Coordinates of C-alpha atoms and ligand atoms in Angstrom, one line a residue:
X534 CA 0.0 0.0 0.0
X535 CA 1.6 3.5 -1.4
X536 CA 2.0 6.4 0.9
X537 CA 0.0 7.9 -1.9
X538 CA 1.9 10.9 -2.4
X539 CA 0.6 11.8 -6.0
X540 CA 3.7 11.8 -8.1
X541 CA 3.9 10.1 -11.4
X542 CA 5.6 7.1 -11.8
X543 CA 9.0 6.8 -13.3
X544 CA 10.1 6.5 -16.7
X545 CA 9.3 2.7 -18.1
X546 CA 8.4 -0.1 -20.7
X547 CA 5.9 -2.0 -19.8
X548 CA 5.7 -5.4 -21.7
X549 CA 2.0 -7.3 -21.9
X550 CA 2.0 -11.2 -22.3
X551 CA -1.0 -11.7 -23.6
X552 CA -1.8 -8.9 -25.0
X553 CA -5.0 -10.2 -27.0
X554 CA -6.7 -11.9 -23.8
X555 CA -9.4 -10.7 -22.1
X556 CA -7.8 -9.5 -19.0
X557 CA -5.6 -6.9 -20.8
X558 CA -8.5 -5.3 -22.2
X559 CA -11.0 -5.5 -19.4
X560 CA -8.8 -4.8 -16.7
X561 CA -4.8 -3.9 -17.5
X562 CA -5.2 -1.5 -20.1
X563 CA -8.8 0.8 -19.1
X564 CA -6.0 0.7 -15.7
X565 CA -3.4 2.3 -17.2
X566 CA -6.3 4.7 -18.7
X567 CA -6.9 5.2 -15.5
X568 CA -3.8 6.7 -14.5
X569 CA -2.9 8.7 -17.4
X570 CA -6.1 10.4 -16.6
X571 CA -5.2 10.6 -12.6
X572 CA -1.6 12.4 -13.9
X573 CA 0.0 9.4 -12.3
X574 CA 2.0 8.2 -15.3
X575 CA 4.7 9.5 -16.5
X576 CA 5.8 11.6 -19.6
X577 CA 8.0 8.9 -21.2
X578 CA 6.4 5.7 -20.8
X579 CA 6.2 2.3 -24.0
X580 CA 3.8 -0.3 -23.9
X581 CA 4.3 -3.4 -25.8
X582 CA 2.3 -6.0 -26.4
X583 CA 2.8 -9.7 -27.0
X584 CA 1.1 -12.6 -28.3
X585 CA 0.6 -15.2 -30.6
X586 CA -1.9 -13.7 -33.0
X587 CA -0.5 -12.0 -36.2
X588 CA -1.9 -8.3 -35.9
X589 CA -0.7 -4.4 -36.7
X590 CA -0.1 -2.4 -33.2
X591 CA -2.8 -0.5 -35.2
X592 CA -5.2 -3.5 -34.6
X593 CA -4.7 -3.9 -31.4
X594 CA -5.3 -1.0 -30.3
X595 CA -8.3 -0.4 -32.2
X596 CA -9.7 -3.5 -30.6
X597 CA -8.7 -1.9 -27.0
X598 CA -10.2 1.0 -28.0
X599 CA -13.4 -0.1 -29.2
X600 CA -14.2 -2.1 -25.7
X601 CA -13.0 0.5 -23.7
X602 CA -15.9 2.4 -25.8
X603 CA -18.2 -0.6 -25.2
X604 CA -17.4 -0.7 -21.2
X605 CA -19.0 3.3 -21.3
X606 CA -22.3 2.0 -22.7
X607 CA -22.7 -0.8 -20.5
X608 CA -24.9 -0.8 -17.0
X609 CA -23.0 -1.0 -13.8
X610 CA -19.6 -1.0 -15.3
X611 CA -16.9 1.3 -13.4
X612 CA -16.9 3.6 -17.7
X613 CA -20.7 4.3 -17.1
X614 CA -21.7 7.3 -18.8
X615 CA -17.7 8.4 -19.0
X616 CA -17.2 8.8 -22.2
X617 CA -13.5 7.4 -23.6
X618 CA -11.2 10.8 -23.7
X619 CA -9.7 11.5 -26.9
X620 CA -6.7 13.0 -26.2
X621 CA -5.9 10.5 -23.0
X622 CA -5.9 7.7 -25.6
X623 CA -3.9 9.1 -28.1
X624 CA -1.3 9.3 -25.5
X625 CA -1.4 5.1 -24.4
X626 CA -2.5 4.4 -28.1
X627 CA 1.3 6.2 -29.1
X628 CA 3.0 4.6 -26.5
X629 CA 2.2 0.8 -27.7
X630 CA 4.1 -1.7 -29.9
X631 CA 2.9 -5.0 -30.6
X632 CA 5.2 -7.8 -31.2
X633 CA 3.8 -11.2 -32.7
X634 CA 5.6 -14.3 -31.1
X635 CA 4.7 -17.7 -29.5
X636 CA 5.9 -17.7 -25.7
X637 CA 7.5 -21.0 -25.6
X638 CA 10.2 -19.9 -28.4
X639 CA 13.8 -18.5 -27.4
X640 CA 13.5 -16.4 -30.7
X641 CA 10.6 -14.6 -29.6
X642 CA 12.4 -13.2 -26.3
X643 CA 15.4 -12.4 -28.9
X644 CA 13.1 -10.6 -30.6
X645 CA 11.7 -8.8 -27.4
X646 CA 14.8 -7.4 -26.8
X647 CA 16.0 -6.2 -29.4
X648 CA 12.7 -4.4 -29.9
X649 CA 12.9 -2.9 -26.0
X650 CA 16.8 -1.5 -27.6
X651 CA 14.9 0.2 -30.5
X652 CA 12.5 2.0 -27.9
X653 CA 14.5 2.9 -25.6
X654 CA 15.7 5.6 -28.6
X655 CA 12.0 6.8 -29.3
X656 CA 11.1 6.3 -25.2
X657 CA 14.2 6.7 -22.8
X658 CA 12.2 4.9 -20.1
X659 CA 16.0 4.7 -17.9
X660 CA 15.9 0.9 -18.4
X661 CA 12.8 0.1 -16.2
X662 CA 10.4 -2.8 -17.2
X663 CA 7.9 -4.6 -16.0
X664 CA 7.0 -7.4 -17.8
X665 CA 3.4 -8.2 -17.4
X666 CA 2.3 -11.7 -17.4
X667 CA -1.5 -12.0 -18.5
X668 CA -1.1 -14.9 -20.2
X669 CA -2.6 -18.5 -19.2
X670 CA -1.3 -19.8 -16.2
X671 CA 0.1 -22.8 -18.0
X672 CA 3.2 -20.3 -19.5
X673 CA 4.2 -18.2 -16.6
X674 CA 7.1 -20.9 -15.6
X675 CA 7.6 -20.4 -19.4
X676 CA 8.2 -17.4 -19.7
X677 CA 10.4 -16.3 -16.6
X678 CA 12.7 -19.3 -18.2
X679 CA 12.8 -17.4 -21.3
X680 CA 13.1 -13.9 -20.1
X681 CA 16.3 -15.0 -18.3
X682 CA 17.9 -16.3 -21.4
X683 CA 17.0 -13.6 -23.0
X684 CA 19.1 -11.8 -20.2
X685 CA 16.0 -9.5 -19.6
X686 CA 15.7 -9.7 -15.9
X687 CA 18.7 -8.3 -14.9
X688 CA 18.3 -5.3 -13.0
X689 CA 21.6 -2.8 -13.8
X690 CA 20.7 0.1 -15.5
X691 CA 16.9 0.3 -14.4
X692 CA 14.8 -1.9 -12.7
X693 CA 13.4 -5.1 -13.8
X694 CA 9.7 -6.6 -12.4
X695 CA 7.2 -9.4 -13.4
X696 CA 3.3 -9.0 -12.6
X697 CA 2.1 -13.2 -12.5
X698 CA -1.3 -13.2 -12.5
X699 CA -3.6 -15.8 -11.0
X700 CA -3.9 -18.6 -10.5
X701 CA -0.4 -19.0 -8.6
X702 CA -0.5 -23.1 -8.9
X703 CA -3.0 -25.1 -8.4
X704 CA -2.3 -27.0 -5.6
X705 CA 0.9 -26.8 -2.9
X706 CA 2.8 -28.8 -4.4
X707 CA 2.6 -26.7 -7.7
X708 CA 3.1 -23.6 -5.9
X709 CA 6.4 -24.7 -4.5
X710 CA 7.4 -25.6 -8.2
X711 CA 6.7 -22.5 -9.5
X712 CA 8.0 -20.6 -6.7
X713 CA 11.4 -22.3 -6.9
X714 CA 11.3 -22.7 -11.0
X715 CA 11.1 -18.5 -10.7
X716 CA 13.8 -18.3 -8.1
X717 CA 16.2 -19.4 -10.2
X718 CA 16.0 -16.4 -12.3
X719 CA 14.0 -13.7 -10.4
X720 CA 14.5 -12.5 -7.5
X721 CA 12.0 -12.4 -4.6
X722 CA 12.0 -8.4 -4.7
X723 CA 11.3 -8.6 -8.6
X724 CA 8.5 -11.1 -8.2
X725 CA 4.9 -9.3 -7.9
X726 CA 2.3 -11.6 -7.4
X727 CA -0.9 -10.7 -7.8
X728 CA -4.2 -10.9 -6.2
X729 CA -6.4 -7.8 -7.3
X730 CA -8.7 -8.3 -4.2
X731 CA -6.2 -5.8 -2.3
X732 CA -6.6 -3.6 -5.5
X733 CA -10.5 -3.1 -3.8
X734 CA -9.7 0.3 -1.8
X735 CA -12.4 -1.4 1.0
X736 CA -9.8 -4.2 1.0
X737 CA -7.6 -1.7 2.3
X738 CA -9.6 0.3 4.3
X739 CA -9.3 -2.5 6.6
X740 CA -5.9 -1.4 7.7
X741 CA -7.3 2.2 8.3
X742 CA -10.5 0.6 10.1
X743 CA -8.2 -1.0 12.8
X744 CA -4.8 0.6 13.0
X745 CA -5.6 4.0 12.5
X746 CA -8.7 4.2 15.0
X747 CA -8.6 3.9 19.3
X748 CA -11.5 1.8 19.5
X749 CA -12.1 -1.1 17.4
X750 CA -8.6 -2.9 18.2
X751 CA -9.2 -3.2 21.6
X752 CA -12.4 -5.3 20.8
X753 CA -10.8 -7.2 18.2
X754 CA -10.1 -10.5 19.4
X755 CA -11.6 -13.9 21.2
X756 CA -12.7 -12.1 24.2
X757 CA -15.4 -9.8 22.2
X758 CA -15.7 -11.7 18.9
X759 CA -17.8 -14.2 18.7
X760 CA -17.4 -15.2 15.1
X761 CA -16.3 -14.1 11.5
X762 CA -18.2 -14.8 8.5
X763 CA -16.5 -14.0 4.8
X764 CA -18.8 -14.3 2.0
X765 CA -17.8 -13.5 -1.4
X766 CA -21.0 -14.4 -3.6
X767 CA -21.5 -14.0 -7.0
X768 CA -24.6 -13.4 -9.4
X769 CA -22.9 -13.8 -12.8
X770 CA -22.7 -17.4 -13.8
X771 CA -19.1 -18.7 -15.6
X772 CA -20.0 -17.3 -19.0
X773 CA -17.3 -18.0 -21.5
X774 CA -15.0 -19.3 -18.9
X775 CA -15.9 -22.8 -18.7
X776 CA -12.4 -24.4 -20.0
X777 CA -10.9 -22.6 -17.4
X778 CA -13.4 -23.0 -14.7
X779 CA -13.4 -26.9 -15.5
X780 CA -9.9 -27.4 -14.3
X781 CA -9.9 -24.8 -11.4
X782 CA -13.4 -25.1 -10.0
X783 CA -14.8 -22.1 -7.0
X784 CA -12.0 -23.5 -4.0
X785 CA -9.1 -23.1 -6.4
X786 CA -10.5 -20.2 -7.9
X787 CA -11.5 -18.3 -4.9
X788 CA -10.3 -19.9 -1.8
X789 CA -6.3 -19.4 -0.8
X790 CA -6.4 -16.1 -2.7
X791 CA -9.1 -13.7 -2.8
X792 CA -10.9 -15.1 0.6
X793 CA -7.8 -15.7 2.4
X794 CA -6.4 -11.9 1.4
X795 CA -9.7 -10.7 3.3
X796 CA -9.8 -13.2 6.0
X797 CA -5.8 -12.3 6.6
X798 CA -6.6 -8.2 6.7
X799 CA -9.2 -8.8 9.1
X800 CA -7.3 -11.0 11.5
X801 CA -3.5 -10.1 11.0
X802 CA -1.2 -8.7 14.0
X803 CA -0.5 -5.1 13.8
X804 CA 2.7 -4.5 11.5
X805 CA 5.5 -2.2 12.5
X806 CA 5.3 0.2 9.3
X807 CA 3.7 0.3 6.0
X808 CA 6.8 -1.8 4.6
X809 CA 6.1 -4.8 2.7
X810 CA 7.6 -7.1 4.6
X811 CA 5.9 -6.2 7.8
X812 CA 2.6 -5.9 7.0
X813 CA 3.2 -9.3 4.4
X814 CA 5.2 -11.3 7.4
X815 CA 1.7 -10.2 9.8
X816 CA -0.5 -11.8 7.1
X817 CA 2.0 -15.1 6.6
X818 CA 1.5 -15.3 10.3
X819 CA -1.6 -15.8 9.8
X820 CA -1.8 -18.2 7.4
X821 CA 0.7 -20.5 9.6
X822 CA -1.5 -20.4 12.4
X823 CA -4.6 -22.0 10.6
X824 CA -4.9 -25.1 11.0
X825 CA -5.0 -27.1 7.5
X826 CA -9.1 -27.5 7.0
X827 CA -10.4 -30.5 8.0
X828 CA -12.4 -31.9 4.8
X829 CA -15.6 -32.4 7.3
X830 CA -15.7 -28.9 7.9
X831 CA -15.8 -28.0 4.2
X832 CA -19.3 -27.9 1.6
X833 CA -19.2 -28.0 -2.0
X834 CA -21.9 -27.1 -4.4
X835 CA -22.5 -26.7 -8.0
X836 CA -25.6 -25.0 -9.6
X837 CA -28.3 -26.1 -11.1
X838 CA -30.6 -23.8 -13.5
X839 CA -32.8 -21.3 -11.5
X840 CA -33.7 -17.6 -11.6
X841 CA -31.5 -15.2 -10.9
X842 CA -32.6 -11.6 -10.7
X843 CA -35.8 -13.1 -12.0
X844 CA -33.9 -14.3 -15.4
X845 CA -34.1 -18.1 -16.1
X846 CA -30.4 -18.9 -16.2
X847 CA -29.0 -22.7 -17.0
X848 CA -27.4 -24.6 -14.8
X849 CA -23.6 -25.5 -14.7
X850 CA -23.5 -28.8 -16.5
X851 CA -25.5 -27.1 -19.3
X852 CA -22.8 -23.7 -19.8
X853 CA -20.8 -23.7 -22.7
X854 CA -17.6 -26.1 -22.8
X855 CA -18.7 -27.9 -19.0
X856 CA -19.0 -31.8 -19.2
X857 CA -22.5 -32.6 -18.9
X858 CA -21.6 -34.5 -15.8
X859 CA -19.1 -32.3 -14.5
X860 CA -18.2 -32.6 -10.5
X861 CA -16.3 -29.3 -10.5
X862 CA -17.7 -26.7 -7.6
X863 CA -19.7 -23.7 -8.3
X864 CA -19.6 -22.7 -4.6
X865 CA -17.6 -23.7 -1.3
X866 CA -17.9 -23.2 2.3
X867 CA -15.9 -23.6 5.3
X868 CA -14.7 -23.4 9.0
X869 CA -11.7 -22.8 9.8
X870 CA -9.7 -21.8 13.0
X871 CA -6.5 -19.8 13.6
X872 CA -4.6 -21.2 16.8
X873 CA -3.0 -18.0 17.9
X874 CA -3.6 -15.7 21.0
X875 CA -6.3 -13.3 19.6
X876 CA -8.5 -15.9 17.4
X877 CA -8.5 -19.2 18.8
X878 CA -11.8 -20.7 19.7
X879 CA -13.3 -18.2 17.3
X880 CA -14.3 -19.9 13.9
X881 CA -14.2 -18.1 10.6
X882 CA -16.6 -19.3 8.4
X883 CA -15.6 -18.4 4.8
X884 CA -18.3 -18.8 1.8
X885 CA -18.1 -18.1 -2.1
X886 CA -20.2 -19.4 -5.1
X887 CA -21.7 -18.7 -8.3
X888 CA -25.4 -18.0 -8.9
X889 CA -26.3 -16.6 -6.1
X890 CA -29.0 -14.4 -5.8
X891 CA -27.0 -11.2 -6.3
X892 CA -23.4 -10.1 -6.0
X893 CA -22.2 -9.2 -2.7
X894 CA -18.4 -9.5 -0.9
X895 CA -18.8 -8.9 2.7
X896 CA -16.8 -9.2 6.1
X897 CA -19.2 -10.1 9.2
X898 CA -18.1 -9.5 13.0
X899 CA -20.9 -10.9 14.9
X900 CA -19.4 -9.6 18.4
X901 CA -20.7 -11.7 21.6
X902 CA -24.1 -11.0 23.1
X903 CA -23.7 -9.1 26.3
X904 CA -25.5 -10.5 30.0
X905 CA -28.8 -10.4 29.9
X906 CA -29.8 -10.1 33.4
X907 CA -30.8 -7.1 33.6
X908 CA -33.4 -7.2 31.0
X909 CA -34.9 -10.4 32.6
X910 CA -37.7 -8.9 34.4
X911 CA -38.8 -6.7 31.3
X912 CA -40.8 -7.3 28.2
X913 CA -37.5 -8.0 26.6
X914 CA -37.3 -11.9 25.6
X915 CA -34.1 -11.2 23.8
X916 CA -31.1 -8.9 22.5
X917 CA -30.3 -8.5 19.0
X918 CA -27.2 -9.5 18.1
X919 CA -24.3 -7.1 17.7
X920 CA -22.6 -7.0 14.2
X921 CA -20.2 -4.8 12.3
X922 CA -20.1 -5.1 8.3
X923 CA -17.5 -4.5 6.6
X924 CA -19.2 -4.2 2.4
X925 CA -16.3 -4.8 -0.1
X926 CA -18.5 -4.6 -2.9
X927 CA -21.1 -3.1 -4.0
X928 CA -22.2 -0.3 -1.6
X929 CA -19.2 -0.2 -0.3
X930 CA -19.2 1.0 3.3
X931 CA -19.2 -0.2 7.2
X932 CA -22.5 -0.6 8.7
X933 CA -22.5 -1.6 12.7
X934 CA -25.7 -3.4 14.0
X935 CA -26.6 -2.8 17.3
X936 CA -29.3 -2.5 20.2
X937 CA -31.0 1.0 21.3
X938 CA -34.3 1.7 23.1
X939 CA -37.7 1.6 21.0
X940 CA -38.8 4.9 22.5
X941 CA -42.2 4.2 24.8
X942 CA -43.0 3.6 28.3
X943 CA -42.3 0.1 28.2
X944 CA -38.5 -1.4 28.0
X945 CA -38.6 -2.8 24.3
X946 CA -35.1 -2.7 22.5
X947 CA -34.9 -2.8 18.8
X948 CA -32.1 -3.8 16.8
X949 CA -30.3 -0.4 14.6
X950 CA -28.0 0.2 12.3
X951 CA -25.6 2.7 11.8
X952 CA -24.0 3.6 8.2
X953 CA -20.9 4.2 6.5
X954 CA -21.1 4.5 2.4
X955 CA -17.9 5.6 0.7
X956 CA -20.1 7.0 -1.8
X957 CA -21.5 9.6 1.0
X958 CA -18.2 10.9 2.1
X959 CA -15.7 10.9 -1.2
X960 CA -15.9 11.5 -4.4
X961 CA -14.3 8.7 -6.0
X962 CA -12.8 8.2 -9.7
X963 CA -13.8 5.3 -11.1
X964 CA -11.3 2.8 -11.1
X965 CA -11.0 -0.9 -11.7
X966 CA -8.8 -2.3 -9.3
X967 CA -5.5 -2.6 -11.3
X968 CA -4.7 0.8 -10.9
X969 CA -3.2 0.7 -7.6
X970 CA -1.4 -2.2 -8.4
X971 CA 0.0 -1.3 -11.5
X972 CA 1.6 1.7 -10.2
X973 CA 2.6 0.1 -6.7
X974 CA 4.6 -2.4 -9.0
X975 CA 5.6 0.6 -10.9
X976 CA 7.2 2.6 -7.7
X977 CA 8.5 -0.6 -6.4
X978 CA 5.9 -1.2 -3.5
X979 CA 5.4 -4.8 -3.1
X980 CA 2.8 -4.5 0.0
X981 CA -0.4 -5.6 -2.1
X982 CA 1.7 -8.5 -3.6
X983 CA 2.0 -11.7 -2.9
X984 CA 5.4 -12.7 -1.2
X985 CA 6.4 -16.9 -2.1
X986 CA 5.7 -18.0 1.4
X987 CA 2.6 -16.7 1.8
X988 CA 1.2 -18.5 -1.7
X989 CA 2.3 -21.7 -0.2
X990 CA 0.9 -21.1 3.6
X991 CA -2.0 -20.5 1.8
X992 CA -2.4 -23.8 -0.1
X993 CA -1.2 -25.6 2.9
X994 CA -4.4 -24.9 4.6
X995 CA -6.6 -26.0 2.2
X996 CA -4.8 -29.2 0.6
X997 CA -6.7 -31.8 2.7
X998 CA -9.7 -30.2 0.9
X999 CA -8.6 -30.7 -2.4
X1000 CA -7.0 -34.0 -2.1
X1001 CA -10.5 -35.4 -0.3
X1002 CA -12.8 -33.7 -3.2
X1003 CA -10.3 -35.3 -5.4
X1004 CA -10.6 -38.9 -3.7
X1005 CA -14.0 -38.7 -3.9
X1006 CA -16.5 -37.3 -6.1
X1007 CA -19.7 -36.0 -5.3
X1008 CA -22.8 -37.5 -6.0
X1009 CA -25.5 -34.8 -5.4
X1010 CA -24.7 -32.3 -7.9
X1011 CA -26.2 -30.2 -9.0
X1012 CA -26.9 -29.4 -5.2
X1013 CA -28.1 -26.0 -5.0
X1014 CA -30.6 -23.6 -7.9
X1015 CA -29.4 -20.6 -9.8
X1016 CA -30.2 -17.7 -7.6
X1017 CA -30.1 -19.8 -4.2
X1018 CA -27.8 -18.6 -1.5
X1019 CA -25.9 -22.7 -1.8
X1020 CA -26.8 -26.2 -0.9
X1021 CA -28.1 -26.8 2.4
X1022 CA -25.1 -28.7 3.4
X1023 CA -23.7 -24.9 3.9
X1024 CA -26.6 -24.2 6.3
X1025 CA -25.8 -27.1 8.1
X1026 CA -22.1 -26.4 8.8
X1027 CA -23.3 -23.4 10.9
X1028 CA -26.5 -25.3 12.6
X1029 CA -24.1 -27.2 13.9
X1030 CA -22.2 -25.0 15.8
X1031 CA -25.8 -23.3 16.7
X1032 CA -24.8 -20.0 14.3
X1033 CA -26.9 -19.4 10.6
X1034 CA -25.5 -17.3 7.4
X1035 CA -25.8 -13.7 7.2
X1036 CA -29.1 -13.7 4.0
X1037 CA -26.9 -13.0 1.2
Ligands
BG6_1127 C1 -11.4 -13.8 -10.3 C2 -12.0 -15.1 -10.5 O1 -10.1 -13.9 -9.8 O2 -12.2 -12.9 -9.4 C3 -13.5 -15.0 -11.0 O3 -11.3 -15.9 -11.4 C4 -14.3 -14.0 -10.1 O4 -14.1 -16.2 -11.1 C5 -13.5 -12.7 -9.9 O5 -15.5 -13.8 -10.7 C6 -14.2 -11.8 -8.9 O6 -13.6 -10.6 -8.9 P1 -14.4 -9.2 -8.6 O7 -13.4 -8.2 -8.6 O8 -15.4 -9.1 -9.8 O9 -15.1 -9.4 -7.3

């Protein structure tokens, strides 16, 4: 996380693996858009673009261009009504390049570099790149391999950094391969993995919540908490993503990244500084303290066709390139524990799916009730419980449930709420996510990125899970309907420990 001082970044090329793909155009460039707008890049910056398809930089970005257009036209997405600014995209369109080349090839990386020589002449960017890998998953190992050949990652004149998407493995024992198949040419400070949950500015407003404020902290443990619940639910089915989605189903997906970054903000240590290493040793911590999940306390579920926002949507085994008889999970839930001073004995109950009845990411504190004797003797049969919400997305804000006097003669109490919405109190740019990310990786700030023993703490907690679910297969799918908050098995993992869901 950036001290946010708002200077540009420095001088650099900026190389895109995968330049074609989805993510680059729906997330990586409209980011970079983003910042040019924000004055946060700098005046000397080259963006080059690789992939397999034979195309014109002319092409390519055209085709950016005309779905950045799209993204203004369409309901609820962060271009809304913003029209595309002309001048702003002349500026990224000038600084691009496109380079056609197949990532498993040595000649394509000697190809790369010679082309970053030739920029450097139109674009001094001082030797700084940051090679961006949006590619599949299957070439990262790939193309780290071939970057060092290529002698590309050697920091000297300039700085050298590679973004790896998601998925980081898929499994521990991948993870570890990866990790150490990257060591051997990049170094751990050059290495920027990402998870663009801690993009979400509510993400890190968690920090703010507790550090920067007297009062929470001091309730923030096993004495006062009763519970956590984490639920990341989604509306959207797996539209065109159903190759992918076959081999990485919602634990993979979901699970040791995006639910564990939240679950870790919410119950890390306080960190010395805003360094990287403090505040990415307090999350590891974390991680090491959970016990791996026990495959009884996890649910699975895949969808079947319902209605979702009244819309008759298919189920899973019935989307485009999913085995009619798939077993891969739509939706997941679990309990876990962390054995350290402030959490154990609490549970955190994590949950995440597709198809459910509308898209929601939310933190629950369900604080413990207080002593009811003194309301024994009044019309009061019982409190309401106390809660504070922390909403990711959408309606993103802090809400804090809690019990006040119904005003009367009688002693009634009624359960209120009391509001925080971003939207009320700043004015925010649109952004998608990637922004902060792109230019943290840009100013060398590797606190939103995912250091190599984290990744693997991460998987270590879950890999009963996925070894048991790969043992056996289920037998009940499709388990829960489009548009259902899961399969009842995830209603029963709480019954049993006498708690319910939040509704989603
Ligand atoms: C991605 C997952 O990492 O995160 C998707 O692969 C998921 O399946 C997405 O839909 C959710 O991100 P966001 O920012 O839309 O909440």
């Amino acid at each position: 996380m950036t001290d946010r001082k708002a200077r540009p970044a420095p001088p650099f090329a900026m190389v895109i693996f995968g330049a074609g793909g989805d993510l680059t155009k729906r997330l990586v460039v409209p980011a970079l858009y983003n910042l040019e707008r924000n004055g946060m890049l700098p005046e000397k910056f080259a963006i080059v673009g690789v992939d397999h398809n034979a195309r014109s930089v002319a092409d390519w970005s055209a085709g950016l261009r005309d779905f950045m257009d799209q993204m203004t036209q369409a309901k609820g997405s962060e271009f809304e009504d913003r029209r595309v600014d002309d001048s702003l995209w002349r500026r990224i369109a000038g600084s691009m390049s496109y380079i056609q080349g197949d990532f498993t090839r040595g000649e394509t990386f000697a190809r790369l570099a010679d082309h970053l020589k030739a920029r450097a002449k139109d674009t001094p960017y001082g030797g700084n790149v940051l090679f961006y890998l949006a590619a599949a998953d299957r070439f990262f190992g790939e193309i780290v391999d071939r970057l060092g050949e290529a002698n590309l990652l050697h920091d000297g004149d300039g700085w050298r950094r590679v973004i790896i998407e998601k998925p980081f493995g898929h499994d521990l024992a991948s993870a570890k391969a990866l990790n150490a198949r990257i060591a051997r040419v990049l170094k751990e400070d050059q290495t920027y993995r990402i998870d663009h949950f801690l993009g979400k500015e509510t993400v890190q407003n968690i920090m703010a919540l507790r550090f920067a404020n007297g009062f929470f902290e001091p309730l923030w443990n096993r004495d006062r908490i009763d519970h956590v619940q984490i639920t990341v639910a989604e509306s959207i089915g797996i539209a065109k993503r159903g190759k992918f989605y076959e081999a990485t189903g919602a634990l993979r997906d979901m699970v040791p990244n995006h639910l564990f970054q939240l679950l870790a903000m919410t119950a890390m240590e306080p960190p010395v500084s805003f360094n990287a290493n403090a505040i990415r040793g307090k999350k590891t911590d974390v991680f090491c303290a959970m016990h791996p999940v026990r495959p009884g306390d996890a649910v699975r579920g895949q969808y079947g066709e319902g209605l979702v926002g009244g819309e008759k949507v298919k189920g899973y085994r019935e989307e485009q390139f999913v085995a009619p008889d798939s077993t891969v999970e739509t939706f997941v839930a679990m309990r876990l524990h962390i054995d350290n001073w402030r959490w154990a004995g609490v549970p955190f109950y994590l949950r995440t799916g597709k198809r459910m009845p509308k898209r929601s990411t939310e933190i629950a504190i369900r604080f413990k009730n207080a002593p009811y004797a003194l309301f024994r003797d009044t019309p009061v049969d019982m409190m309401h419980a106390d809660w504070m919400i922390l909403q990711i997305q959408p309606d993103e804000g802090i809400r804090l449930r809690f019990n006040a006097k119904r005003p009367g003669q009688t002693v009634a109490l009624d359960g209120v709420a009391m509001d925080f919405r971003y939207a009320d109190w700043f004015k925010q740019a649109p952004s998608v996510g990637y922004e902060t990310l792109i230019y943290d990786c840009l100013i060398g700030d590797a606190t939103l990125f995912q250091r190599a023993d984290q990744v693997e703490a991460a998987w270590a907690v879950v890999q009963p899970v996925l070894d048991a679910w790969a043992a056996e297969k289920p037998r009940n799918f499709p388990n829960y309907a489009a548009g259902s908050a899961g399969p009842d098995e995830a209603n029963a993992l709480l019954a049993r420990d006498g708690r319910s869901w939040r509704p989603v």
